[in-house]
Short mmCIF file of C-alpha atoms and ligand atoms in Angstrom, two decimals:
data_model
loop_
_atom_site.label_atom_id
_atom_site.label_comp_id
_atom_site.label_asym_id
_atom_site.label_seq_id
_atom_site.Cartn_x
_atom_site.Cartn_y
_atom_site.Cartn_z
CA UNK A 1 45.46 124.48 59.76
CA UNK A 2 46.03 127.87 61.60
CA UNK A 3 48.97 127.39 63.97
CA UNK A 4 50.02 129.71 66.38
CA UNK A 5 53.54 129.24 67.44
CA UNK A 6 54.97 130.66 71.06
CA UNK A 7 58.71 130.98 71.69
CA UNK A 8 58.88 131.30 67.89
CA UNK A 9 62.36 132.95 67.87
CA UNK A 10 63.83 130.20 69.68
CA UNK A 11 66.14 127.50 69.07
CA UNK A 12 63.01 124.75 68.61
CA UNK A 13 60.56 127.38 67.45
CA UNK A 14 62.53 128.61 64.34
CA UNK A 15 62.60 125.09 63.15
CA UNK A 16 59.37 123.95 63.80
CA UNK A 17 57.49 127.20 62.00
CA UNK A 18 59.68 126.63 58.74
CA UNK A 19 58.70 123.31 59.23
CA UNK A 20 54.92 124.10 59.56
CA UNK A 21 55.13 126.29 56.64
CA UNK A 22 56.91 123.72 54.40
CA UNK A 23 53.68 121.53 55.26
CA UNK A 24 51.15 124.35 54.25
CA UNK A 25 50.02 125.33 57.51
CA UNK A 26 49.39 129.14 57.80
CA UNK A 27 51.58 130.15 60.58
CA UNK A 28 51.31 132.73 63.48
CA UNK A 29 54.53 133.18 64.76
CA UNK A 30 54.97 135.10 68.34
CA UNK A 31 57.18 135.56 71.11
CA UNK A 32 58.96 138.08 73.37
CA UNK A 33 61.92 139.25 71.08
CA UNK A 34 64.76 138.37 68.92
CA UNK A 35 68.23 137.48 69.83
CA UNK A 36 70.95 140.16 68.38
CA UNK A 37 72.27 139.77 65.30
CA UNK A 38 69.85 137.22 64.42
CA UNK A 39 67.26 137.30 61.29
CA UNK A 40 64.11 135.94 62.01
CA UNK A 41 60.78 135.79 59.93
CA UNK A 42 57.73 138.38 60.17
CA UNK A 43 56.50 138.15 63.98
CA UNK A 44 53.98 139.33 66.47
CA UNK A 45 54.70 140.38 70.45
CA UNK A 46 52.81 138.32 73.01
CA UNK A 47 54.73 137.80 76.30
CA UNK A 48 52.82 134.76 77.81
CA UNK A 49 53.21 135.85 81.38
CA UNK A 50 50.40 138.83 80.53
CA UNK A 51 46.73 137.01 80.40
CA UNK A 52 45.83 140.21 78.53
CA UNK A 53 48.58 139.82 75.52
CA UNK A 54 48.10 136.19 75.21
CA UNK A 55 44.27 136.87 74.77
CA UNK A 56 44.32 139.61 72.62
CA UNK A 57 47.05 137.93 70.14
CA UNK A 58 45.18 134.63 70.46
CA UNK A 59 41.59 136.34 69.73
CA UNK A 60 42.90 137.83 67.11
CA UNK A 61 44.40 135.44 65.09
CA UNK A 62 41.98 132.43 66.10
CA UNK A 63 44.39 129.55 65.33
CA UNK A 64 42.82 125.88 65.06
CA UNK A 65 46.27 124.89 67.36
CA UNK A 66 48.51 126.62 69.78
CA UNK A 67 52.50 124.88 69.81
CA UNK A 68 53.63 126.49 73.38
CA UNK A 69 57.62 126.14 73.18
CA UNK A 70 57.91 129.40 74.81
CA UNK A 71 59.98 128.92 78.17
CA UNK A 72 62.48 129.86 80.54
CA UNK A 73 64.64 127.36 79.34
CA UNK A 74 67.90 128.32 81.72
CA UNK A 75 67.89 125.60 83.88
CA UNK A 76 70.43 127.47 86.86
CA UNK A 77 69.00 130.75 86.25
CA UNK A 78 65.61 129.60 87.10
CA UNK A 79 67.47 127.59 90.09
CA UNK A 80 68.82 131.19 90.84
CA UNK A 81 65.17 133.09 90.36
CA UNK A 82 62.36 130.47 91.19
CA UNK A 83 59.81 132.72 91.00
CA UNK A 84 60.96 133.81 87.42
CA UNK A 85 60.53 130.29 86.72
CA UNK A 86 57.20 130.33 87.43
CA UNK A 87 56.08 133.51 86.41
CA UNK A 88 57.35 132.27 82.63
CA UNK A 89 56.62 128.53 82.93
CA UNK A 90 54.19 128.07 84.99
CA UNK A 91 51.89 131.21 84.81
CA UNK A 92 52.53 131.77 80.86
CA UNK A 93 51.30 128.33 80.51
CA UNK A 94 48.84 128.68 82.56
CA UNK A 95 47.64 132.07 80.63
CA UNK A 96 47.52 129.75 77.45
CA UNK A 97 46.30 127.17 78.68
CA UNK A 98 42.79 128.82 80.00
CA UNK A 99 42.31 130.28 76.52
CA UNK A 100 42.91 127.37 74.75
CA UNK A 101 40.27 125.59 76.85
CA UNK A 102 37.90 128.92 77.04
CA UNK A 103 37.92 128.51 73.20
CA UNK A 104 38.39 124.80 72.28
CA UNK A 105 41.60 125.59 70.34
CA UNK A 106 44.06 122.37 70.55
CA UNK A 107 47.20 123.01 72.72
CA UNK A 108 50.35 121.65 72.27
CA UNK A 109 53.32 121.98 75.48
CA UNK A 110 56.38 121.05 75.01
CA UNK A 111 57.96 120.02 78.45
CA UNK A 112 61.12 118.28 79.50
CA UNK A 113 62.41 115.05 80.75
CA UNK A 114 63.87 117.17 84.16
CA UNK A 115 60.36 116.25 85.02
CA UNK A 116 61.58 113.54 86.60
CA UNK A 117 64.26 112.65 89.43
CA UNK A 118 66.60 110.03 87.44
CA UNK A 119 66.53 107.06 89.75
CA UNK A 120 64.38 104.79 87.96
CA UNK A 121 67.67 104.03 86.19
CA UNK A 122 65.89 102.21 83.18
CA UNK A 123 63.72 104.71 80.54
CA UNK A 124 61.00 106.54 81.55
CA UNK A 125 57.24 106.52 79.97
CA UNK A 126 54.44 108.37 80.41
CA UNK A 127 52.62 106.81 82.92
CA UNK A 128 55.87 106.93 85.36
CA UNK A 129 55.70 109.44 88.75
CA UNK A 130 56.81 112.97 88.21
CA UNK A 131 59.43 113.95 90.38
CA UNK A 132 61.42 117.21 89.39
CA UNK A 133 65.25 117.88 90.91
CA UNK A 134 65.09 121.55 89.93
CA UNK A 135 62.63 124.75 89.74
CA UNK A 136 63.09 124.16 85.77
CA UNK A 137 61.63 120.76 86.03
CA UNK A 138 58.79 122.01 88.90
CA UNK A 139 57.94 125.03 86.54
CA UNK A 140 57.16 123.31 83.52
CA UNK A 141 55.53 120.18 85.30
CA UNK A 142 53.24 123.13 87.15
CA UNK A 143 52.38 124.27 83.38
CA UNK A 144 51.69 120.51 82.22
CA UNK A 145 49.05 120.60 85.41
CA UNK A 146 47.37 123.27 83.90
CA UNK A 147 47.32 122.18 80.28
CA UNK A 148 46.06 118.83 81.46
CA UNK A 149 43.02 120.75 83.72
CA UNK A 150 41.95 123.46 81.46
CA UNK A 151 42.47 122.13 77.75
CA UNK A 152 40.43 119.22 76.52
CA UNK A 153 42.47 119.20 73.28
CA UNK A 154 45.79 119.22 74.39
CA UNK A 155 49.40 117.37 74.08
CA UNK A 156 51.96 117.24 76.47
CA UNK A 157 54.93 116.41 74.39
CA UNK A 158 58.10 116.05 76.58
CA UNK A 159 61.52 115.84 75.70
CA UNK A 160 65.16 115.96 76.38
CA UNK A 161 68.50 117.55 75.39
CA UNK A 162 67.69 119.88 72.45
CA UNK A 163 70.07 121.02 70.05
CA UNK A 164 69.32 123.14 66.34
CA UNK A 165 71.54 124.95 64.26
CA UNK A 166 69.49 128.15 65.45
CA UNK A 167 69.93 128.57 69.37
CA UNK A 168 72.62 127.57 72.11
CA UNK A 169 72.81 124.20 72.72
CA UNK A 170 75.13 121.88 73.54
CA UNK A 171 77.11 120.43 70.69
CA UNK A 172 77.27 123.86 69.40
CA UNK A 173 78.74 124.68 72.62
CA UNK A 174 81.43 122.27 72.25
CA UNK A 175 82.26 123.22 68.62
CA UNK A 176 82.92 126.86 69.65
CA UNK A 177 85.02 125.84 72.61
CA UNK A 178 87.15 123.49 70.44
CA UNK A 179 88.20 126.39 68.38
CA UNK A 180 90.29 127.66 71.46
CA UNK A 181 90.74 124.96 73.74
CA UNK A 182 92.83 121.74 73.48
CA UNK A 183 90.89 119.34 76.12
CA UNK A 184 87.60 119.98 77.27
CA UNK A 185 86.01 118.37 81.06
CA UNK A 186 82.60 117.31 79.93
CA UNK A 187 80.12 115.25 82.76
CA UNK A 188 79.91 111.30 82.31
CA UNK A 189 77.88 110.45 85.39
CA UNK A 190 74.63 112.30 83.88
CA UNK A 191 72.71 110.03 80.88
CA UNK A 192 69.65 111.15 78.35
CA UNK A 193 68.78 110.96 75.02
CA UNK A 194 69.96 113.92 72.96
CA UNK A 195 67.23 115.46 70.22
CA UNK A 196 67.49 117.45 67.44
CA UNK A 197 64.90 119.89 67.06
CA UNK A 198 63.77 118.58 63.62
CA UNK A 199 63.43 115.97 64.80
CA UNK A 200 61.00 116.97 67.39
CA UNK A 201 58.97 119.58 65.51
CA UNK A 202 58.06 116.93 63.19
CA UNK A 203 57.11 114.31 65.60
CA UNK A 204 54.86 117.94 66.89
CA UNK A 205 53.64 118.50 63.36
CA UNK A 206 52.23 115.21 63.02
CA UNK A 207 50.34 115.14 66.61
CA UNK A 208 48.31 117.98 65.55
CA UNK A 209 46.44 115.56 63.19
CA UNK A 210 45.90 112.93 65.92
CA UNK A 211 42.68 112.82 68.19
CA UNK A 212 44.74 110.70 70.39
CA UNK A 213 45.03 113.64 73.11
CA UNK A 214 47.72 113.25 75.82
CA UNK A 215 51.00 113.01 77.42
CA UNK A 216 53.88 112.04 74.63
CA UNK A 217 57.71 111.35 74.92
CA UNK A 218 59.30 112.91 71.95
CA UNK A 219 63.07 112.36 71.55
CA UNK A 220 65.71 110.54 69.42
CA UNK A 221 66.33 107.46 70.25
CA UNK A 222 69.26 105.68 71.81
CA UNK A 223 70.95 107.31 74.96
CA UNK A 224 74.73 109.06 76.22
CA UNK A 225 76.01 110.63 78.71
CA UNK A 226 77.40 114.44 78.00
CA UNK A 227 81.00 113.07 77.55
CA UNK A 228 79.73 110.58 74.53
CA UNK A 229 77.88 113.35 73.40
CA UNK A 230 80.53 115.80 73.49
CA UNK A 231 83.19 113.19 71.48
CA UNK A 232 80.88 112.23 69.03
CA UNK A 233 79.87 115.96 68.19
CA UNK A 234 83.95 116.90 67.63
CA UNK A 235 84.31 113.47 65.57
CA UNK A 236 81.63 113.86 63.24
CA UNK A 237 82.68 117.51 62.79
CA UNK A 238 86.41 116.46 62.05
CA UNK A 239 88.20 117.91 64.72
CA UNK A 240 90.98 116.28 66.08
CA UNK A 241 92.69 118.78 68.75
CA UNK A 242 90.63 118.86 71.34
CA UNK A 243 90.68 116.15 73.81
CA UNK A 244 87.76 115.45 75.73
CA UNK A 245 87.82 113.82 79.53
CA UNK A 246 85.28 112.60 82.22
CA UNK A 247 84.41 114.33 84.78
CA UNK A 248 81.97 113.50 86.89
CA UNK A 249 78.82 115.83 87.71
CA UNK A 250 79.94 116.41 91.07
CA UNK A 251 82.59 118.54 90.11
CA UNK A 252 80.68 120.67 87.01
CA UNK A 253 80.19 124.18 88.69
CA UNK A 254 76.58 124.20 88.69
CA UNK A 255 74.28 125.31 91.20
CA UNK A 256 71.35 122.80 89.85
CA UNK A 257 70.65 119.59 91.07
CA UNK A 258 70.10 117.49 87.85
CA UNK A 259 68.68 113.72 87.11
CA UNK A 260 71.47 111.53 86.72
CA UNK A 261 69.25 109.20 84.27
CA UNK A 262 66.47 110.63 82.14
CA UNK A 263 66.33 108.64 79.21
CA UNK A 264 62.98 108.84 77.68
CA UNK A 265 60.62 105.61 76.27
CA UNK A 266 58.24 106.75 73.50
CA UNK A 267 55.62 104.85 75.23
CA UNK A 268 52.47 106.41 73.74
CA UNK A 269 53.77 106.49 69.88
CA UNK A 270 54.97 102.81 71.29
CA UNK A 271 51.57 101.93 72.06
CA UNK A 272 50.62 103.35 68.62
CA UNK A 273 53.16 102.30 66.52
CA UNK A 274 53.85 105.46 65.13
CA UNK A 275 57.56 105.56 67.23
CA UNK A 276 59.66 105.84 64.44
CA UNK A 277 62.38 108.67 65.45
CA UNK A 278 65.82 108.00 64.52
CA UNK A 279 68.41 107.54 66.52
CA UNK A 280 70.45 110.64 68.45
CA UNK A 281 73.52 109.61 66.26
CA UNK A 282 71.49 110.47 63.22
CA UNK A 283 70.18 113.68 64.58
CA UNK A 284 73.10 114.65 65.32
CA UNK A 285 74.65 113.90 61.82
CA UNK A 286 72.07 115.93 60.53
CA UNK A 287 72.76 119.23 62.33
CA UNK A 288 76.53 118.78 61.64
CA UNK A 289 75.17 118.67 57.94
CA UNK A 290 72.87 121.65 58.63
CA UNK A 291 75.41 123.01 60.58
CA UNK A 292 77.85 123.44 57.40
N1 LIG B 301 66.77 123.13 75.32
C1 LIG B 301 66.58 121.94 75.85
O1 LIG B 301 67.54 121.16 76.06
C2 LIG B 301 65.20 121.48 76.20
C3 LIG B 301 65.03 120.21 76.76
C4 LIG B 301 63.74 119.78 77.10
C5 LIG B 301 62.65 120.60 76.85
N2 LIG B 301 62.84 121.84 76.31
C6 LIG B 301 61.66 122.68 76.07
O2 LIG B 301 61.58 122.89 74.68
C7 LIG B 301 61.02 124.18 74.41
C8 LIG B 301 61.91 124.92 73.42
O3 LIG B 301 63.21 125.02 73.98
P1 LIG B 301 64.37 125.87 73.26
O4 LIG B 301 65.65 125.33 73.78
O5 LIG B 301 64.11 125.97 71.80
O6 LIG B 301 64.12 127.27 73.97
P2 LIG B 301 64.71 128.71 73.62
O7 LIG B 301 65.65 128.67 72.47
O8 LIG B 301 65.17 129.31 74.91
O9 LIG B 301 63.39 129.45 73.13
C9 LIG B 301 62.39 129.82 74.02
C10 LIG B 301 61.78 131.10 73.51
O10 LIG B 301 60.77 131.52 74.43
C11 LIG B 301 60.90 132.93 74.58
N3 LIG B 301 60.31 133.44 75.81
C12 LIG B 301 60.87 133.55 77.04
N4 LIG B 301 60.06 134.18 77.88
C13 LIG B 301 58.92 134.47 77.18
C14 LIG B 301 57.71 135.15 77.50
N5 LIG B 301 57.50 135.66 78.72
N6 LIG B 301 56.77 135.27 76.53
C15 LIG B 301 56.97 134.76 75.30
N7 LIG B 301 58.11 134.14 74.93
C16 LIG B 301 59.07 134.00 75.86
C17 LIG B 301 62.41 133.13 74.57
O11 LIG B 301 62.73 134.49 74.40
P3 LIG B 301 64.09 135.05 75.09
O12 LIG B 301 65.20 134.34 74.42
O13 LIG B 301 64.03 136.51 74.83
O14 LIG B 301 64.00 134.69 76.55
C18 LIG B 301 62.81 132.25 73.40
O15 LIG B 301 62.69 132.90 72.16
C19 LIG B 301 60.87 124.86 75.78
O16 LIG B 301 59.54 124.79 76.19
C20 LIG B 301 61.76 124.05 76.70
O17 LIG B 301 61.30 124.08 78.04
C21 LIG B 301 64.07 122.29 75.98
#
């Protein structure tokens, strides 16, 4: 299959192209730019917020399946610019989305778990009510709208607390601060299910194959808060002095409201039974090997 991959150069999309290459799909591999410093595969400009770029690049290449995992994927700068949000999220999506359905090309979104508000309390599936906190979790749910209207083939695969061994994330986060810092204030009143981009890109590989067209939950399985997440990441990686503590959210300088709860069910691959992701202990073991 011809894949074209947005958000290529990012923390999921570096993965998930090696990943589609390793399964001998011919990859297109686009996005904006390329952090400094970093070395990234062969790729081709398209910023999704110009209809005329994502048409041209998508004409060109004429992939069988679009993976969108471009975004803007800082949650309190798009509290801070909205409308950036949407330009990115919402309208870039929205640019894909019509071409995708102009030209019966299969669409894939990825999309996040701040879709929701977090006070269902138990895990969420697919068929719950949308509620986002934050203009993060309204911009992307505005691009799932238009995936859903304008592309027949399409999958909305949603999921939570990304990490990878080739972006900023979290445990990565906490490594580098542990090199300096002897205790560390990490949130214990916020709870979701950690995933490890391999995780996910696989999980994304393998829906490409299905006719089953839809809305999916894609994580690892299990759930934390940031604090378990946080002491687990230093244990497995063998450091011993850094302390962390609670804290609860309400202190965290932050100027996003975020779901306290928004722990993912896999209800579709459920349904399915094709939910067979590991656990976020095991994903995380696995970047920490990755890691080095
Ligand atoms: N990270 C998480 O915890 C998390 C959780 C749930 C869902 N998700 C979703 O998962 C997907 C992948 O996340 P990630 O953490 O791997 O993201 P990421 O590392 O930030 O990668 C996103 C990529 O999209 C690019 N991009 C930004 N604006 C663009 C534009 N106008 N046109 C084309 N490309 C553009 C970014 O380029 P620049 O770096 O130059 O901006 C970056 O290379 C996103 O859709 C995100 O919403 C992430």
């Amino acid at each position: 299959m011809r894949v074209l991959v947005t958000g290529a150069n990012g923390m999921l999309g570096i993965d998930l192209c090696a990943m589609l290459e390793r399964a001998n799909h011919q990859v297109i591999r686009t996005d904006v730019s390329v952090k400094e410093g970093m070395t990234v595969p062969a790729w081709e400009p398209m910023d999704i917020t110009s209809a005329h770029s994502v048409a041209q690049t998508v004409l060109k290449f004429q992939p069988d399946a679009v993976i969108h995992g471009a975004a803007y994927t800082d949650v309190d700068g798009c509290t801070r610019d909205p409308d950036l949000a949407y330009r990115i999220n919402a309208l870039g999506t929205w640019n894909l989305a019509s071409i995708c359905g102009t030209h019966n090309i299969t669409l894939a979104y990825v999309s996040t778990d701040f879709v929701f508000d977090g006070a269902k309390g138990t895990p969420y599936t697919e068929f719950d009510t949308t509620n986002p906190l934050n203009p993060y979790g309204a911009s992307k749910l505005a691009g799932e709208g238009f995936v859903a209207k304008l592309c027949r083939k399409h999958f909305i695969a949603r999921t939570s607390w990304l990490f990878g061994v080739n972006g900023k994330s979290f445990p990565g986060t906490m490594l580098n601060l542990a090199k300096s810092k002897p205790e560390l204030n990490i949130v214990c009143d916020q709870v979701g299910s950690p995933t490890h981009t391999v995780d996910l890109a696989r999980k994304l590989i393998e829906l490409l194959d299905s006719p089953l067209y839809g809305t999916y939950h894609i994580s690892n399985t299990g759930h934390c808060s940031w604090f378990d997440l946080a002491k687990y990441t230093l244990e497995l990686a063998g450091v011993t002095s850094t302390e962390v503590k609670p804290m609860p959210a309400a202190q965290w300088p932050s100027p996003t409201v975020r779901p306290a709860y928004s722990v993912l069910r896999h209800y579709s691959l459920e349904l399915q039974g094709r939910d067979d992701l590991p656990t976020w202990q095991e994903g995380l073991q696995e970047y920490i090997r990755l890691r080095g």
